[in-house]
């Protein structure tokens, strides 16, 4: 019991650090999001290609929406978007970016999505955020709950192989608390997250009502090369992110 209490307190402290980091970088993040290479010319094009080509009339949940860039793109294509983020500043920026179109609210996706009804979404999008929680199980179950039968879940995450190398881990199969300093959003900011194996990225989906429809180890677009040739070369040799499309099984078909 005492060890569980210590673990809970530690995770609470890590979460507070994650929120603080994003509150600090929010304005600069929003300022750069349209053209920052890793976002605009690596994550977004590869993640968006996993969504249906026509999202007009679709209801989309943008989980951990940040400053609302994905929502902006999807709303412009005729989708109805609900977005939430753990950072109040990010939500304020998302509302401003989208001119009060869409519905945005502050929420921690490791808690029950009380604002989203069962079987109400055609698509759930979660870009570069799941690394901020240690155990994905509850969150994936919530994605399952809010999706309609045969609904689509699209996630992008940090590639587990790249993280293993970057963080100089020697415990591949463990879920590890890791941290690094980001220097691309103004002042240097320490960012805490959790590194995990490929299996720990896949099994929470397949164990909780989804099947994997497509997995993409992305490559950067040509626009990336013009802005950051060094990382363009590196990302064409080894991936930093991983994009997954999963489909919700019909509720009566889960074994």
Short mmCIF file of C-alpha atoms in Angstrom, two decimals:
data_model
loop_
_atom_site.label_atom_id
_atom_site.label_comp_id
_atom_site.label_asym_id
_atom_site.label_seq_id
_atom_site.Cartn_x
_atom_site.Cartn_y
_atom_site.Cartn_z
CA UNK A 1 0.00 0.00 0.00
CA UNK A 2 2.81 2.39 0.90
CA UNK A 3 4.59 1.73 -2.41
CA UNK A 4 1.35 2.43 -4.32
CA UNK A 5 0.99 5.71 -2.44
CA UNK A 6 4.56 6.70 -3.31
CA UNK A 7 3.95 5.77 -6.95
CA UNK A 8 0.79 7.88 -7.03
CA UNK A 9 2.59 10.88 -5.52
CA UNK A 10 5.47 10.50 -7.99
CA UNK A 11 3.10 10.34 -10.98
CA UNK A 12 1.21 13.38 -9.70
CA UNK A 13 4.49 15.33 -9.51
CA UNK A 14 5.45 14.23 -13.04
CA UNK A 15 2.04 15.34 -14.34
CA UNK A 16 2.42 18.73 -12.69
CA UNK A 17 5.81 19.13 -14.38
CA UNK A 18 4.30 18.23 -17.77
CA UNK A 19 1.52 20.79 -17.35
CA UNK A 20 4.03 23.43 -16.22
CA UNK A 21 6.25 22.77 -19.26
CA UNK A 22 3.39 23.19 -21.72
CA UNK A 23 2.11 26.29 -19.95
CA UNK A 24 5.60 27.79 -20.33
CA UNK A 25 5.96 26.94 -24.00
CA UNK A 26 2.33 27.44 -25.10
CA UNK A 27 2.65 30.84 -26.76
CA UNK A 28 5.86 30.00 -28.60
CA UNK A 29 4.53 26.56 -29.53
CA UNK A 30 1.45 28.15 -31.06
CA UNK A 31 3.55 30.74 -32.86
CA UNK A 32 5.74 28.07 -34.48
CA UNK A 33 3.24 25.23 -34.99
CA UNK A 34 2.30 26.15 -38.57
CA UNK A 35 5.83 25.70 -39.91
CA UNK A 36 8.02 24.00 -37.28
CA UNK A 37 9.50 21.10 -39.29
CA UNK A 38 8.88 18.18 -36.93
CA UNK A 39 5.25 19.20 -36.55
CA UNK A 40 4.30 20.70 -39.90
CA UNK A 41 6.36 18.55 -42.25
CA UNK A 42 6.75 15.30 -40.35
CA UNK A 43 4.03 14.53 -37.81
CA UNK A 44 1.01 16.25 -39.37
CA UNK A 45 1.19 15.10 -42.99
CA UNK A 46 1.79 11.50 -41.98
CA UNK A 47 -0.88 11.51 -39.28
CA UNK A 48 -3.48 13.26 -41.43
CA UNK A 49 -3.06 10.73 -44.22
CA UNK A 50 -4.39 8.07 -41.86
CA UNK A 51 -7.70 9.89 -41.50
CA UNK A 52 -10.51 9.28 -43.99
CA UNK A 53 -10.07 11.49 -47.09
CA UNK A 54 -13.49 13.08 -46.54
CA UNK A 55 -14.19 14.20 -42.97
CA UNK A 56 -17.09 16.52 -43.83
CA UNK A 57 -19.91 15.93 -41.39
CA UNK A 58 -17.77 13.68 -39.19
CA UNK A 59 -17.56 14.17 -35.43
CA UNK A 60 -13.92 14.16 -34.35
CA UNK A 61 -12.44 14.18 -30.86
CA UNK A 62 -9.00 15.83 -30.84
CA UNK A 63 -7.51 14.46 -27.62
CA UNK A 64 -4.61 16.53 -26.28
CA UNK A 65 -5.30 19.11 -28.98
CA UNK A 66 -2.59 21.60 -28.04
CA UNK A 67 -3.16 25.00 -29.68
CA UNK A 68 -5.75 23.56 -32.05
CA UNK A 69 -3.83 23.21 -35.32
CA UNK A 70 -5.24 19.79 -36.19
CA UNK A 71 -8.69 21.06 -35.25
CA UNK A 72 -8.23 24.06 -37.53
CA UNK A 73 -7.44 21.79 -40.49
CA UNK A 74 -10.32 19.41 -39.78
CA UNK A 75 -12.88 22.17 -39.16
CA UNK A 76 -11.87 23.76 -42.47
CA UNK A 77 -12.76 20.44 -44.12
CA UNK A 78 -16.25 20.42 -42.62
CA UNK A 79 -15.74 18.25 -39.54
CA UNK A 80 -17.30 18.90 -36.15
CA UNK A 81 -14.44 18.94 -33.67
CA UNK A 82 -14.28 18.63 -29.91
CA UNK A 83 -10.82 19.17 -28.47
CA UNK A 84 -9.30 19.04 -25.04
CA UNK A 85 -5.89 19.51 -23.50
CA UNK A 86 -4.43 19.41 -20.01
CA UNK A 87 -2.91 22.89 -20.50
CA UNK A 88 -5.31 25.83 -19.95
CA UNK A 89 -3.10 28.10 -22.08
CA UNK A 90 -3.21 25.65 -24.97
CA UNK A 91 -7.00 25.56 -24.81
CA UNK A 92 -7.19 29.36 -24.81
CA UNK A 93 -4.97 29.38 -27.90
CA UNK A 94 -7.06 26.67 -29.59
CA UNK A 95 -10.24 28.68 -29.06
CA UNK A 96 -8.58 31.81 -30.45
CA UNK A 97 -7.05 29.98 -33.43
CA UNK A 98 -10.41 28.49 -34.39
CA UNK A 99 -12.42 31.69 -33.90
CA UNK A 100 -14.74 29.95 -31.44
CA UNK A 101 -15.53 27.22 -33.99
CA UNK A 102 -15.40 23.77 -32.46
CA UNK A 103 -15.68 22.99 -28.77
CA UNK A 104 -12.57 23.10 -26.59
CA UNK A 105 -12.11 22.39 -22.90
CA UNK A 106 -9.39 21.70 -20.34
CA UNK A 107 -9.16 18.02 -19.46
CA UNK A 108 -6.64 15.36 -18.46
CA UNK A 109 -7.07 12.36 -20.73
CA UNK A 110 -6.05 9.95 -18.00
CA UNK A 111 -9.45 10.77 -16.43
CA UNK A 112 -12.97 9.92 -17.61
CA UNK A 113 -14.06 11.97 -20.64
CA UNK A 114 -17.26 13.09 -18.92
CA UNK A 115 -17.94 15.72 -21.61
CA UNK A 116 -18.07 13.13 -24.41
CA UNK A 117 -20.97 10.71 -24.79
CA UNK A 118 -20.70 7.00 -25.54
CA UNK A 119 -20.56 6.06 -29.26
CA UNK A 120 -20.65 9.71 -30.31
CA UNK A 121 -17.46 10.14 -32.36
CA UNK A 122 -16.56 8.94 -35.83
CA UNK A 123 -12.86 9.59 -35.27
CA UNK A 124 -10.54 10.09 -32.32
CA UNK A 125 -7.22 11.79 -33.04
CA UNK A 126 -4.41 11.84 -30.50
CA UNK A 127 -1.16 13.31 -31.80
CA UNK A 128 2.12 13.14 -29.88
CA UNK A 129 0.56 12.95 -26.43
CA UNK A 130 0.23 9.39 -25.14
CA UNK A 131 3.87 9.42 -24.02
CA UNK A 132 2.79 11.67 -21.15
CA UNK A 133 0.92 8.92 -19.32
CA UNK A 134 2.46 5.81 -17.82
CA UNK A 135 -0.45 3.42 -18.29
CA UNK A 136 -2.46 3.80 -21.51
CA UNK A 137 -5.17 1.30 -20.62
CA UNK A 138 -7.80 3.63 -19.18
CA UNK A 139 -7.31 6.24 -21.91
CA UNK A 140 -7.58 3.66 -24.70
CA UNK A 141 -10.76 2.33 -23.09
CA UNK A 142 -12.15 5.86 -23.11
CA UNK A 143 -11.26 6.23 -26.80
CA UNK A 144 -13.12 2.98 -27.39
CA UNK A 145 -16.14 4.16 -25.38
CA UNK A 146 -16.64 7.42 -27.24
CA UNK A 147 -16.15 5.95 -30.72
CA UNK A 148 -18.98 4.57 -32.79
CA UNK A 149 -18.75 0.95 -33.93
CA UNK A 150 -16.03 0.66 -36.58
CA UNK A 151 -14.88 4.18 -35.66
CA UNK A 152 -11.29 5.23 -36.34
CA UNK A 153 -8.57 5.99 -33.82
CA UNK A 154 -5.46 7.70 -35.19
CA UNK A 155 -2.46 8.27 -32.94
CA UNK A 156 1.07 9.50 -33.42
CA UNK A 157 3.70 8.77 -30.81
CA UNK A 158 7.43 8.96 -30.34
CA UNK A 159 8.95 5.88 -31.94
CA UNK A 160 9.86 3.34 -29.23
CA UNK A 161 13.09 2.35 -30.97
CA UNK A 162 14.22 5.95 -31.29
CA UNK A 163 13.35 6.66 -27.65
CA UNK A 164 15.29 3.62 -26.50
CA UNK A 165 18.39 4.98 -28.23
CA UNK A 166 17.82 8.66 -27.41
CA UNK A 167 17.35 8.08 -23.70
CA UNK A 168 20.24 5.58 -23.56
CA UNK A 169 18.02 2.99 -21.94
CA UNK A 170 19.15 -0.52 -21.10
CA UNK A 171 15.69 -1.73 -20.02
CA UNK A 172 13.79 -1.95 -23.30
CA UNK A 173 10.78 -3.82 -21.92
CA UNK A 174 10.22 -1.48 -18.96
CA UNK A 175 7.99 1.57 -19.01
CA UNK A 176 10.43 4.24 -17.85
CA UNK A 177 10.00 7.81 -16.68
CA UNK A 178 12.36 9.90 -18.82
CA UNK A 179 13.05 13.59 -19.35
CA UNK A 180 14.90 15.83 -21.75
CA UNK A 181 15.32 19.54 -22.45
CA UNK A 182 13.51 21.10 -25.40
CA UNK A 183 15.25 24.13 -26.89
CA UNK A 184 13.02 24.78 -29.90
CA UNK A 185 10.28 26.76 -28.19
CA UNK A 186 12.08 29.78 -26.74
CA UNK A 187 13.69 29.17 -23.34
CA UNK A 188 15.04 25.67 -22.58
CA UNK A 189 12.24 23.63 -20.99
CA UNK A 190 12.48 20.27 -19.25
CA UNK A 191 9.87 17.86 -20.61
CA UNK A 192 8.95 14.69 -18.71
CA UNK A 193 7.42 11.65 -20.40
CA UNK A 194 7.34 7.84 -20.36
CA UNK A 195 9.36 5.61 -22.67
CA UNK A 196 7.95 2.18 -23.57
CA UNK A 197 8.51 -0.79 -25.86
CA UNK A 198 6.74 -1.34 -29.17
CA UNK A 199 4.65 -4.06 -27.55
CA UNK A 200 3.50 -1.61 -24.88
CA UNK A 201 2.35 0.71 -27.68
CA UNK A 202 0.39 -1.99 -29.48
CA UNK A 203 -1.11 -4.19 -26.77
CA UNK A 204 -3.18 -1.46 -25.06
CA UNK A 205 -4.99 -1.08 -28.39
CA UNK A 206 -5.43 -4.74 -29.30
CA UNK A 207 -6.31 -5.71 -25.70
CA UNK A 208 -9.04 -3.09 -25.45
CA UNK A 209 -11.28 -3.45 -28.47
CA UNK A 210 -9.21 -2.24 -31.43
CA UNK A 211 -7.45 -3.85 -34.32
CA UNK A 212 -4.46 -2.23 -36.02
CA UNK A 213 -5.42 -1.19 -39.54
CA UNK A 214 -2.23 0.61 -40.56
CA UNK A 215 1.14 1.46 -39.04
CA UNK A 216 3.38 4.13 -40.55
CA UNK A 217 7.01 4.85 -39.78
CA UNK A 218 6.93 8.33 -41.28
CA UNK A 219 9.39 10.15 -43.46
CA UNK A 220 9.60 13.94 -43.65
CA UNK A 221 8.25 15.90 -46.60
CA UNK A 222 10.49 17.89 -48.93
CA UNK A 223 9.55 21.15 -47.17
CA UNK A 224 11.35 19.79 -44.09
CA UNK A 225 14.63 19.61 -46.00
CA UNK A 226 14.60 23.31 -46.81
CA UNK A 227 14.24 24.27 -43.13
CA UNK A 228 16.33 21.60 -41.41
CA UNK A 229 18.53 19.55 -43.76
CA UNK A 230 20.38 17.75 -40.95
CA UNK A 231 17.26 16.32 -39.34
CA UNK A 232 15.75 15.68 -42.77
CA UNK A 233 18.67 13.36 -43.52
CA UNK A 234 18.43 11.68 -40.10
CA UNK A 235 14.66 11.10 -40.35
CA UNK A 236 15.06 9.50 -43.76
CA UNK A 237 17.50 7.06 -42.19
CA UNK A 238 15.69 6.31 -38.91
CA UNK A 239 12.22 7.29 -37.69
CA UNK A 240 11.54 9.49 -34.66
CA UNK A 241 7.75 9.06 -34.67
CA UNK A 242 5.25 6.27 -35.25
CA UNK A 243 1.70 6.73 -36.61
CA UNK A 244 -1.02 4.15 -36.05
CA UNK A 245 -4.57 3.79 -37.33
CA UNK A 246 -6.77 1.47 -35.27
CA UNK A 247 -10.40 0.53 -35.82
CA UNK A 248 -12.94 -0.06 -33.07
CA UNK A 249 -14.32 -3.58 -33.22
CA UNK A 250 -18.07 -3.89 -33.02
CA UNK A 251 -18.98 -4.17 -29.38
CA UNK A 252 -20.58 -7.61 -29.76
CA UNK A 253 -17.49 -8.94 -31.55
CA UNK A 254 -15.00 -8.44 -28.72
CA UNK A 255 -13.71 -11.77 -27.48
#
